[in-house]
Amino acid sequence: MRAAGQADCFVVVNGPEDGAEFPIVRAPFHIGHDGGCAVTLRLDKGIEDFHALVSVVSDGYRIRKARDKAIYVDGYPAGTLRSRIVRDGGMVQIGQTLLILDCSPDGLARRAHGISTDSDIVWAASEGFAHIAKLVKGTARFVFNIVRRIVTSWTAMVAIAFLLYVFYVPFRWRVQWVLQWAWLHITSLF
């Protein structure tokens, strides 16, 4: 356990960066190979850019897989929808790197008592809604582009005029009136 006044910390206890410490001062954060991750493990080639997403829970951290490669929390696999919680002294295996969580009495995890956090069900629902929103947006854009291309062509304009004539009665009356007017004026010339 860390001393009071220090931040919670993930410490590498086995792996290419053995002994490295990563203090946790904000959440959520990522564990990965990318420099933007709070826990940046650059020497382990088995780790992806954004390998895991971590959020704070009461007395620990929720570990969720962000990509395809495996993550283990205290020997149990963590997934995208089935997360795992690591508490003080718990182990996280990512690639060839083994991390241990070292919490402080006044660190972020201890201060999270009573704060509602995301659950696997809420996460799955939000991810599902985000996925559906992307599909709807993509489909709407696809349909809009097709309609735009169709409307800009002459055959499409003729097709639209035909559909209006068949299904929209006021348009049909106007077309018939224009045709009658044109017929009367053309025949009066002869």
PDB file of C-alpha atoms in Angstrom:
ATOM      1  CA  MET A   1       0.000   0.000   0.000  1.00  0.00           C
ATOM      2  CA  ARG A   2       1.248   3.444  -0.941  1.00  0.00           C
ATOM      3  CA  ALA A   3       1.636   6.245   1.585  1.00  0.00           C
ATOM      4  CA  ALA A   4      -1.080   8.834   2.115  1.00  0.00           C
ATOM      5  CA  GLY A   5      -0.852  11.788  -0.239  1.00  0.00           C
ATOM      6  CA  GLN A   6       0.371   9.699  -3.162  1.00  0.00           C
ATOM      7  CA  ALA A   7      -1.622   8.705  -6.222  1.00  0.00           C
ATOM      8  CA  ASP A   8      -2.767   5.170  -6.961  1.00  0.00           C
ATOM      9  CA  CYS A   9      -0.213   3.464  -9.165  1.00  0.00           C
ATOM     10  CA  PHE A  10       0.162   0.571 -11.599  1.00  0.00           C
ATOM     11  CA  VAL A  11       3.619  -0.961 -11.168  1.00  0.00           C
ATOM     12  CA  VAL A  12       5.245  -3.311 -13.688  1.00  0.00           C
ATOM     13  CA  VAL A  13       6.398  -6.357 -11.708  1.00  0.00           C
ATOM     14  CA  ASN A  14       7.333  -8.552 -14.650  1.00  0.00           C
ATOM     15  CA  GLY A  15       7.952  -7.717 -18.288  1.00  0.00           C
ATOM     16  CA  PRO A  16      10.141  -5.611 -20.561  1.00  0.00           C
ATOM     17  CA  GLU A  17       9.661  -2.482 -18.420  1.00  0.00           C
ATOM     18  CA  ASP A  18      10.096  -4.160 -15.031  1.00  0.00           C
ATOM     19  CA  GLY A  19       9.921  -1.640 -12.168  1.00  0.00           C
ATOM     20  CA  ALA A  20       8.174   1.148 -14.104  1.00  0.00           C
ATOM     21  CA  GLU A  21       5.466   2.973 -12.147  1.00  0.00           C
ATOM     22  CA  PHE A  22       2.434   4.721 -13.623  1.00  0.00           C
ATOM     23  CA  PRO A  23       0.600   7.021 -11.180  1.00  0.00           C
ATOM     24  CA  ILE A  24      -3.141   7.350 -11.770  1.00  0.00           C
ATOM     25  CA  VAL A  25      -4.397  10.912 -11.370  1.00  0.00           C
ATOM     26  CA  ARG A  26      -7.515  10.811 -13.584  1.00  0.00           C
ATOM     27  CA  ALA A  27      -9.973   8.295 -14.951  1.00  0.00           C
ATOM     28  CA  PRO A  28     -11.010   6.911 -17.357  1.00  0.00           C
ATOM     29  CA  PHE A  29      -7.709   6.195 -19.055  1.00  0.00           C
ATOM     30  CA  HIS A  30      -6.093   3.729 -21.437  1.00  0.00           C
ATOM     31  CA  ILE A  31      -3.352   1.158 -21.037  1.00  0.00           C
ATOM     32  CA  GLY A  32      -1.434   0.604 -24.235  1.00  0.00           C
ATOM     33  CA  HIS A  33       1.480   1.240 -26.558  1.00  0.00           C
ATOM     34  CA  ASP A  34       0.415   4.773 -27.615  1.00  0.00           C
ATOM     35  CA  GLY A  35       1.999   7.790 -25.938  1.00  0.00           C
ATOM     36  CA  GLY A  36      -1.450   9.176 -25.073  1.00  0.00           C
ATOM     37  CA  CYS A  37      -2.151   6.307 -22.657  1.00  0.00           C
ATOM     38  CA  ALA A  38      -1.813   6.942 -18.911  1.00  0.00           C
ATOM     39  CA  VAL A  39      -0.078   3.550 -18.645  1.00  0.00           C
ATOM     40  CA  THR A  40       2.255   3.504 -21.661  1.00  0.00           C
ATOM     41  CA  LEU A  41       4.031   0.187 -22.249  1.00  0.00           C
ATOM     42  CA  ARG A  42       6.184   0.760 -25.328  1.00  0.00           C
ATOM     43  CA  LEU A  43       8.645  -2.140 -25.080  1.00  0.00           C
ATOM     44  CA  ASP A  44       6.101  -4.978 -25.050  1.00  0.00           C
ATOM     45  CA  LYS A  45       5.295  -5.881 -28.683  1.00  0.00           C
ATOM     46  CA  GLY A  46       2.238  -7.884 -27.574  1.00  0.00           C
ATOM     47  CA  ILE A  47       0.411  -4.705 -26.564  1.00  0.00           C
ATOM     48  CA  GLU A  48      -1.748  -2.667 -28.944  1.00  0.00           C
ATOM     49  CA  ASP A  49      -1.899   1.138 -29.143  1.00  0.00           C
ATOM     50  CA  PHE A  50      -5.028   1.345 -26.966  1.00  0.00           C
ATOM     51  CA  HIS A  51      -5.175  -2.112 -25.431  1.00  0.00           C
ATOM     52  CA  ALA A  52      -7.436  -1.562 -22.402  1.00  0.00           C
ATOM     53  CA  LEU A  53      -9.885   1.047 -21.126  1.00  0.00           C
ATOM     54  CA  VAL A  54      -9.793   1.609 -17.374  1.00  0.00           C
ATOM     55  CA  SER A  55     -12.394   3.417 -15.253  1.00  0.00           C
ATOM     56  CA  VAL A  56     -12.476   3.997 -11.509  1.00  0.00           C
ATOM     57  CA  VAL A  57     -14.827   2.063  -9.230  1.00  0.00           C
ATOM     58  CA  SER A  58     -15.133   1.977  -5.465  1.00  0.00           C
ATOM     59  CA  ASP A  59     -11.790   0.678  -4.092  1.00  0.00           C
ATOM     60  CA  GLY A  60     -10.427  -0.311  -7.494  1.00  0.00           C
ATOM     61  CA  TYR A  61     -10.477   0.012 -11.253  1.00  0.00           C
ATOM     62  CA  ARG A  62     -12.641  -1.602 -13.943  1.00  0.00           C
ATOM     63  CA  ILE A  63     -10.516  -3.090 -16.753  1.00  0.00           C
ATOM     64  CA  ARG A  64     -12.179  -3.469 -20.152  1.00  0.00           C
ATOM     65  CA  LYS A  65     -10.592  -4.825 -23.324  1.00  0.00           C
ATOM     66  CA  ALA A  66     -10.431  -2.122 -26.015  1.00  0.00           C
ATOM     67  CA  ARG A  67      -8.998  -4.260 -28.853  1.00  0.00           C
ATOM     68  CA  ASP A  68      -8.658  -7.896 -29.847  1.00  0.00           C
ATOM     69  CA  LYS A  69      -5.744  -9.090 -27.722  1.00  0.00           C
ATOM     70  CA  ALA A  70      -6.224 -10.699 -24.314  1.00  0.00           C
ATOM     71  CA  ILE A  71      -6.155  -9.052 -20.879  1.00  0.00           C
ATOM     72  CA  TYR A  72      -6.243 -10.949 -17.601  1.00  0.00           C
ATOM     73  CA  VAL A  73      -7.212  -9.551 -14.205  1.00  0.00           C
ATOM     74  CA  ASP A  74      -6.150 -11.793 -11.342  1.00  0.00           C
ATOM     75  CA  GLY A  75      -5.988 -14.677 -13.838  1.00  0.00           C
ATOM     76  CA  TYR A  76      -9.476 -14.127 -15.301  1.00  0.00           C
ATOM     77  CA  PRO A  77      -9.975 -12.783 -18.835  1.00  0.00           C
ATOM     78  CA  ALA A  78     -11.447  -9.309 -19.247  1.00  0.00           C
ATOM     79  CA  GLY A  79     -13.485  -8.629 -22.347  1.00  0.00           C
ATOM     80  CA  THR A  80     -15.137  -5.712 -24.065  1.00  0.00           C
ATOM     81  CA  LEU A  81     -18.561  -6.463 -22.607  1.00  0.00           C
ATOM     82  CA  ARG A  82     -17.443  -8.556 -19.621  1.00  0.00           C
ATOM     83  CA  SER A  83     -15.061  -6.351 -17.685  1.00  0.00           C
ATOM     84  CA  ARG A  84     -13.065  -7.227 -14.566  1.00  0.00           C
ATOM     85  CA  ILE A  85     -12.334  -5.174 -11.466  1.00  0.00           C
ATOM     86  CA  VAL A  86      -8.839  -4.992 -10.046  1.00  0.00           C
ATOM     87  CA  ARG A  87      -8.424  -3.954  -6.408  1.00  0.00           C
ATOM     88  CA  ASP A  88      -5.374  -3.018  -4.330  1.00  0.00           C
ATOM     89  CA  GLY A  89      -2.711  -5.705  -4.779  1.00  0.00           C
ATOM     90  CA  GLY A  90      -4.465  -7.193  -7.810  1.00  0.00           C
ATOM     91  CA  MET A  91      -2.603  -8.260 -10.946  1.00  0.00           C
ATOM     92  CA  VAL A  92      -3.244  -7.268 -14.566  1.00  0.00           C
ATOM     93  CA  GLN A  93      -1.571  -9.253 -17.375  1.00  0.00           C
ATOM     94  CA  ILE A  94      -1.339  -7.464 -20.737  1.00  0.00           C
ATOM     95  CA  GLY A  95       0.874  -8.984 -23.410  1.00  0.00           C
ATOM     96  CA  GLN A  96       4.089 -10.106 -21.681  1.00  0.00           C
ATOM     97  CA  THR A  97       3.726  -7.455 -18.971  1.00  0.00           C
ATOM     98  CA  LEU A  98       2.397  -8.096 -15.467  1.00  0.00           C
ATOM     99  CA  LEU A  99       1.153  -5.050 -13.555  1.00  0.00           C
ATOM    100  CA  ILE A 100       0.159  -4.798  -9.899  1.00  0.00           C
ATOM    101  CA  LEU A 101      -2.218  -2.142  -8.568  1.00  0.00           C
ATOM    102  CA  ASP A 102      -0.860  -0.224  -5.597  1.00  0.00           C
ATOM    103  CA  CYS A 103      -3.554   1.980  -4.044  1.00  0.00           C
ATOM    104  CA  SER A 104      -3.096   4.901  -1.678  1.00  0.00           C
ATOM    105  CA  PRO A 105      -5.423   5.544   1.303  1.00  0.00           C
ATOM    106  CA  ASP A 106      -6.511   8.808  -0.323  1.00  0.00           C
ATOM    107  CA  GLY A 107      -6.021   7.818  -3.962  1.00  0.00           C
ATOM    108  CA  LEU A 108      -8.601   7.956  -6.726  1.00  0.00           C
ATOM    109  CA  ALA A 109     -10.032   4.460  -6.040  1.00  0.00           C
ATOM    110  CA  ARG A 110     -10.557   5.137  -2.317  1.00  0.00           C
ATOM    111  CA  ARG A 111     -12.196   8.498  -3.059  1.00  0.00           C
ATOM    112  CA  ALA A 112     -14.689   6.780  -5.425  1.00  0.00           C
ATOM    113  CA  HIS A 113     -16.832   5.374  -2.575  1.00  0.00           C
ATOM    114  CA  GLY A 114     -20.519   5.959  -3.272  1.00  0.00           C
ATOM    115  CA  ILE A 115     -19.960   7.195  -6.810  1.00  0.00           C
ATOM    116  CA  SER A 116     -22.082   5.345  -9.321  1.00  0.00           C
ATOM    117  CA  THR A 117     -19.975   3.843 -12.056  1.00  0.00           C
ATOM    118  CA  ASP A 118     -20.659   2.133 -15.330  1.00  0.00           C
ATOM    119  CA  SER A 119     -21.691  -1.491 -15.262  1.00  0.00           C
ATOM    120  CA  ASP A 120     -21.263  -4.072 -18.000  1.00  0.00           C
ATOM    121  CA  ILE A 121     -24.969  -3.780 -18.862  1.00  0.00           C
ATOM    122  CA  VAL A 122     -24.837   0.021 -19.159  1.00  0.00           C
ATOM    123  CA  TRP A 123     -21.623  -0.249 -21.191  1.00  0.00           C
ATOM    124  CA  ALA A 124     -23.156  -2.818 -23.556  1.00  0.00           C
ATOM    125  CA  ALA A 125     -26.272  -0.686 -24.023  1.00  0.00           C
ATOM    126  CA  SER A 126     -24.276   2.472 -24.731  1.00  0.00           C
ATOM    127  CA  GLU A 127     -22.003   0.645 -27.160  1.00  0.00           C
ATOM    128  CA  GLY A 128     -25.047  -0.898 -28.846  1.00  0.00           C
ATOM    129  CA  PHE A 129     -26.739   2.498 -29.235  1.00  0.00           C
ATOM    130  CA  ALA A 130     -23.518   4.036 -30.553  1.00  0.00           C
ATOM    131  CA  HIS A 131     -23.199   1.216 -33.091  1.00  0.00           C
ATOM    132  CA  ILE A 132     -26.836   1.612 -34.188  1.00  0.00           C
ATOM    133  CA  ALA A 133     -26.378   5.381 -34.512  1.00  0.00           C
ATOM    134  CA  LYS A 134     -23.336   4.835 -36.755  1.00  0.00           C
ATOM    135  CA  LEU A 135     -25.299   2.392 -38.917  1.00  0.00           C
ATOM    136  CA  VAL A 136     -28.258   4.759 -39.243  1.00  0.00           C
ATOM    137  CA  LYS A 137     -26.001   7.700 -40.046  1.00  0.00           C
ATOM    138  CA  GLY A 138     -24.096   5.675 -42.637  1.00  0.00           C
ATOM    139  CA  THR A 139     -27.292   4.360 -44.222  1.00  0.00           C
ATOM    140  CA  ALA A 140     -28.837   7.830 -44.360  1.00  0.00           C
ATOM    141  CA  ARG A 141     -25.701   9.225 -46.001  1.00  0.00           C
ATOM    142  CA  PHE A 142     -25.691   6.356 -48.521  1.00  0.00           C
ATOM    143  CA  VAL A 143     -29.358   6.884 -49.440  1.00  0.00           C
ATOM    144  CA  PHE A 144     -28.881  10.658 -49.671  1.00  0.00           C
ATOM    145  CA  ASN A 145     -25.940  10.231 -52.056  1.00  0.00           C
ATOM    146  CA  ILE A 146     -27.916   7.848 -54.259  1.00  0.00           C
ATOM    147  CA  VAL A 147     -30.910  10.185 -54.380  1.00  0.00           C
ATOM    148  CA  ARG A 148     -28.656  13.162 -55.128  1.00  0.00           C
ATOM    149  CA  ARG A 149     -27.006  11.308 -58.007  1.00  0.00           C
ATOM    150  CA  ILE A 150     -30.341  10.155 -59.362  1.00  0.00           C
ATOM    151  CA  VAL A 151     -31.956  13.592 -59.161  1.00  0.00           C
ATOM    152  CA  THR A 152     -29.095  15.206 -61.051  1.00  0.00           C
ATOM    153  CA  SER A 153     -29.615  12.986 -64.088  1.00  0.00           C
ATOM    154  CA  TRP A 154     -32.208  13.685 -66.820  1.00  0.00           C
ATOM    155  CA  THR A 155     -33.705  10.230 -66.684  1.00  0.00           C
ATOM    156  CA  ALA A 156     -34.317  10.687 -63.012  1.00  0.00           C
ATOM    157  CA  MET A 157     -36.083  13.983 -63.567  1.00  0.00           C
ATOM    158  CA  VAL A 158     -38.324  12.330 -66.156  1.00  0.00           C
ATOM    159  CA  ALA A 159     -38.977   9.464 -63.747  1.00  0.00           C
ATOM    160  CA  ILE A 160     -39.844  11.897 -60.959  1.00  0.00           C
ATOM    161  CA  ALA A 161     -42.162  13.838 -63.291  1.00  0.00           C
ATOM    162  CA  PHE A 162     -43.855  10.569 -64.275  1.00  0.00           C
ATOM    163  CA  LEU A 163     -44.317   9.546 -60.648  1.00  0.00           C
ATOM    164  CA  LEU A 164     -45.715  12.961 -59.810  1.00  0.00           C
ATOM    165  CA  TYR A 165     -48.110  12.706 -62.750  1.00  0.00           C
ATOM    166  CA  VAL A 166     -49.318   9.260 -61.722  1.00  0.00           C
ATOM    167  CA  PHE A 167     -49.579   9.728 -57.961  1.00  0.00           C
ATOM    168  CA  TYR A 168     -50.046  13.463 -57.359  1.00  0.00           C
ATOM    169  CA  VAL A 169     -53.390  14.613 -58.787  1.00  0.00           C
ATOM    170  CA  PRO A 170     -52.807  18.417 -58.657  1.00  0.00           C
ATOM    171  CA  PHE A 171     -49.634  17.944 -60.680  1.00  0.00           C
ATOM    172  CA  ARG A 172     -51.569  15.847 -63.223  1.00  0.00           C
ATOM    173  CA  TRP A 173     -54.206  18.598 -63.585  1.00  0.00           C
ATOM    174  CA  ARG A 174     -51.517  21.200 -64.222  1.00  0.00           C
ATOM    175  CA  VAL A 175     -49.779  19.015 -66.795  1.00  0.00           C
ATOM    176  CA  GLN A 176     -53.080  18.324 -68.549  1.00  0.00           C
ATOM    177  CA  TRP A 177     -53.926  22.060 -68.537  1.00  0.00           C
ATOM    178  CA  VAL A 178     -50.492  22.924 -70.042  1.00  0.00           C
ATOM    179  CA  LEU A 179     -50.879  20.222 -72.706  1.00  0.00           C
ATOM    180  CA  GLN A 180     -54.381  21.412 -73.615  1.00  0.00           C
ATOM    181  CA  TRP A 181     -53.239  25.024 -73.777  1.00  0.00           C
ATOM    182  CA  ALA A 182     -50.263  24.058 -75.983  1.00  0.00           C
ATOM    183  CA  TRP A 183     -52.495  21.908 -78.259  1.00  0.00           C
ATOM    184  CA  LEU A 184     -54.971  24.751 -78.763  1.00  0.00           C
ATOM    185  CA  HIS A 185     -52.244  27.233 -79.614  1.00  0.00           C
ATOM    186  CA  ILE A 186     -50.398  24.853 -81.935  1.00  0.00           C
ATOM    187  CA  THR A 187     -53.552  23.825 -83.823  1.00  0.00           C
ATOM    188  CA  SER A 188     -54.650  27.446 -84.200  1.00  0.00           C
ATOM    189  CA  LEU A 189     -51.486  28.134 -86.199  1.00  0.00           C
ATOM    190  CA  PHE A 190     -52.541  25.754 -88.984  1.00  0.00           C
TER     191      PHE A 190
END
